[in-house]
Amino acid sequence: MMNSGFTKPKFNMRSLSEIDTVSKRASRAAGFSWGISEEIGKNIRLLESYGLPGIKNLNSFLKDTQKQKFENLKSLKENNFSDRNYFCPISFGTSFLDQSHSFKEKKITLNKLAYPILLIPFLSRSSEIIGKRIQIKFDKVNVNLNYNLNIYSNNNFDQTFKETEDVQINLLDNTDNFSDTDWKELYQLSEDTFVEESESLKQSGAGAGLTDND
């Protein structure tokens, strides 16, 4: 048989459905409730879909939950402080997601947080719920979350942030990303399409034909 020299490519990527299911089951096995585990599965799926290392961070986090205690936070305040353990990103993220519709504060801070990347999808989903962009800052990392449509960061997260301090979450006002001048100039240009309809245009317009084919 003649060899064409073409080798069929192999695709070894896990599907997002697999990522969701395995993340959920592993979280349940590590002691989280099924409800929270389902949220974790959704979040890791979201991180991986954006090319962020969700599986890597979740795997490390679940190992650490067996060795050390993280601080749970159920009621959020403007400034959240722990003098003992680092805040758990899952507990904080769940509370943030549940309470996001009632936020009055525009800035929320935590003095210490474990595995901040695991908080990002909670914030992204909250951004869609409240209809505001959300920004999180830690360790010179700046992440912008836009209505759960996309994630922008100045860091590719090759480094695993197991612990971080002085975390700041900002709820951003909805503003245009362009100036009034640019808008007015573009709108003025668009008005060049507003021409008076000629009789021939009216005749050829949708529904304006003279022949009835029914």
XYZ file of C-alpha atoms in Angstrom:
214
model
C 0.000 0.000 0.000
C 1.324 3.408 -0.903
C 2.057 5.716 2.022
C 0.837 9.223 1.304
C 3.016 10.659 4.057
C -0.028 12.140 5.811
C -0.391 11.381 9.508
C -3.802 11.853 11.029
C -3.516 14.345 13.906
C -4.316 13.147 17.409
C -6.438 15.254 19.683
C -5.836 14.587 23.362
C -7.853 17.466 24.784
C -10.457 16.634 27.383
C -13.939 17.828 26.604
C -15.463 20.592 28.707
C -18.128 18.124 29.776
C -15.448 15.751 31.117
C -13.714 18.612 32.899
C -16.982 19.651 34.535
C -17.895 16.105 35.630
C -14.484 15.091 36.999
C -14.044 18.413 38.826
C -17.471 18.003 40.414
C -16.852 14.435 41.524
C -13.365 15.151 42.854
C -14.715 18.091 44.871
C -17.442 15.903 46.339
C -14.868 13.241 47.247
C -12.792 15.955 48.970
C -15.710 16.790 51.260
C -17.724 19.506 49.508
C -21.504 19.090 49.223
C -22.976 18.040 45.881
C -24.429 21.541 45.425
C -21.076 23.268 45.932
C -19.331 20.588 43.887
C -21.626 21.351 40.957
C -20.667 25.029 41.191
C -16.986 24.065 41.227
C -17.474 21.907 38.138
C -19.053 24.822 36.262
C -16.237 27.111 37.346
C -13.381 24.846 36.301
C -15.115 24.321 32.966
C -15.267 28.110 32.559
C -11.601 28.621 33.464
C -10.413 25.928 31.063
C -12.628 27.267 28.271
C -10.750 30.574 28.592
C -7.383 28.808 28.589
C -6.729 29.344 32.302
C -5.306 26.532 34.492
C -8.440 25.521 36.372
C -7.672 21.799 36.698
C -4.125 22.466 37.905
C -5.284 24.881 40.604
C -8.247 22.765 41.704
C -6.068 19.661 42.015
C -3.574 21.536 44.211
C -6.346 23.186 46.236
C -8.149 19.907 46.990
C -4.880 18.361 48.147
C -4.300 21.310 50.475
C -7.805 21.066 51.953
C -6.764 17.680 53.351
C -3.736 19.183 55.081
C -4.766 22.679 56.193
C -7.860 24.619 57.150
C -9.192 27.552 55.178
C -11.462 30.256 56.567
C -15.081 30.168 55.415
C -16.898 33.426 54.812
C -20.678 33.400 54.466
C -21.601 37.041 55.087
C -19.655 39.556 53.041
C -18.629 42.990 54.267
C -16.798 45.828 52.607
C -13.601 44.841 54.404
C -13.149 41.160 55.253
C -10.387 40.279 57.713
C -9.052 37.002 59.046
C -6.378 36.870 61.731
C -6.065 33.108 61.407
C -6.354 31.177 58.144
C -6.535 32.262 54.522
C -10.054 32.669 53.181
C -11.355 29.752 51.124
C -11.986 30.842 47.495
C -14.921 28.437 47.168
C -16.703 29.629 50.313
C -16.095 33.285 49.515
C -16.995 32.828 45.847
C -20.260 31.063 46.667
C -21.231 33.835 49.077
C -20.291 36.484 46.515
C -22.387 34.791 43.834
C -25.379 34.392 46.166
C -25.257 37.962 47.478
C -24.123 39.795 44.336
C -27.612 41.069 43.477
C -27.818 42.943 46.791
C -24.374 44.565 46.860
C -24.271 48.230 47.764
C -20.497 48.481 48.070
C -18.382 49.208 45.004
C -15.220 47.798 46.564
C -14.689 44.674 48.645
C -11.353 43.732 50.194
C -9.866 40.610 51.786
C -6.647 40.671 53.755
C -5.739 37.117 52.686
C -7.079 34.577 50.197
C -6.074 31.081 49.078
C -6.000 30.122 45.393
C -7.409 33.380 43.976
C -7.765 31.947 40.465
C -10.546 29.692 41.791
C -12.474 32.830 42.777
C -12.334 34.318 39.266
C -15.191 32.283 37.694
C -17.482 33.111 40.631
C -16.838 36.798 39.961
C -17.294 36.343 36.217
C -20.706 34.737 36.693
C -21.660 37.456 39.200
C -20.741 40.100 36.633
C -23.457 38.734 34.346
C -26.015 38.660 37.176
C -25.528 42.258 38.290
C -24.828 43.663 34.827
C -21.556 45.268 35.862
C -17.942 44.611 35.001
C -15.881 43.348 37.945
C -12.175 43.797 38.550
C -9.990 41.827 40.966
C -6.455 42.805 41.959
C -3.814 40.830 43.877
C -0.024 40.440 43.748
C 0.313 42.906 40.855
C -2.241 40.835 38.930
C -5.182 42.671 37.396
C -8.161 40.693 36.080
C -11.200 42.250 34.373
C -14.407 40.224 34.110
C -16.900 41.346 31.491
C -20.451 40.052 32.002
C -19.240 36.419 31.899
C -18.434 36.910 28.207
C -14.659 37.211 28.463
C -11.809 37.503 30.921
C -8.857 39.846 30.517
C -5.723 39.607 32.658
C -2.190 40.967 32.612
C -0.998 37.544 33.850
C -1.163 34.132 32.131
C -1.157 32.300 35.485
C 1.801 30.053 34.718
C 2.577 30.562 38.397
C 0.167 28.984 40.870
C -0.914 31.536 43.469
C -1.576 29.318 46.480
C -1.818 32.266 48.868
C -2.184 35.975 48.329
C -2.806 39.036 50.458
C -4.498 42.411 50.074
C -7.111 41.341 47.542
C -9.310 44.095 46.105
C -12.546 43.497 44.183
C -14.063 46.474 42.363
C -17.549 46.697 40.889
C -17.063 49.031 37.933
C -19.569 51.595 36.683
C -20.982 50.943 33.237
C -19.362 53.444 30.894
C -18.638 53.508 27.174
C -15.101 52.708 26.062
C -15.156 55.534 23.508
C -15.394 59.290 23.608
C -18.453 61.369 22.704
C -16.437 62.897 19.867
C -15.706 59.508 18.288
C -19.360 58.528 18.620
C -20.661 61.743 17.065
C -18.211 61.537 14.163
C -19.111 57.917 13.475
C -22.833 58.636 13.750
C -22.482 61.560 11.366
C -20.794 59.273 8.856
C -23.578 56.714 9.252
C -26.122 59.379 8.301
C -24.753 59.304 4.751
C -26.808 56.145 4.256
C -30.040 58.011 5.048
C -30.939 58.884 1.436
C -34.403 59.638 0.155
C -36.065 56.604 -1.363
C -36.511 56.873 -5.114
C -39.596 55.441 -6.776
C -37.511 52.546 -8.139
C -36.220 51.696 -4.653
C -39.745 51.683 -3.291
C -40.836 49.344 -6.087
C -37.966 46.915 -5.419
C -38.307 47.000 -1.662
C -39.417 43.994 0.375
C -43.125 43.389 -0.064
C -43.435 46.082 -2.732
C -43.538 43.856 -5.816
C -46.359 44.376 -8.307
C -46.695 40.670 -9.154
C -48.636 38.386 -6.864
C -47.275 34.848 -7.177
C -49.731 33.280 -4.723
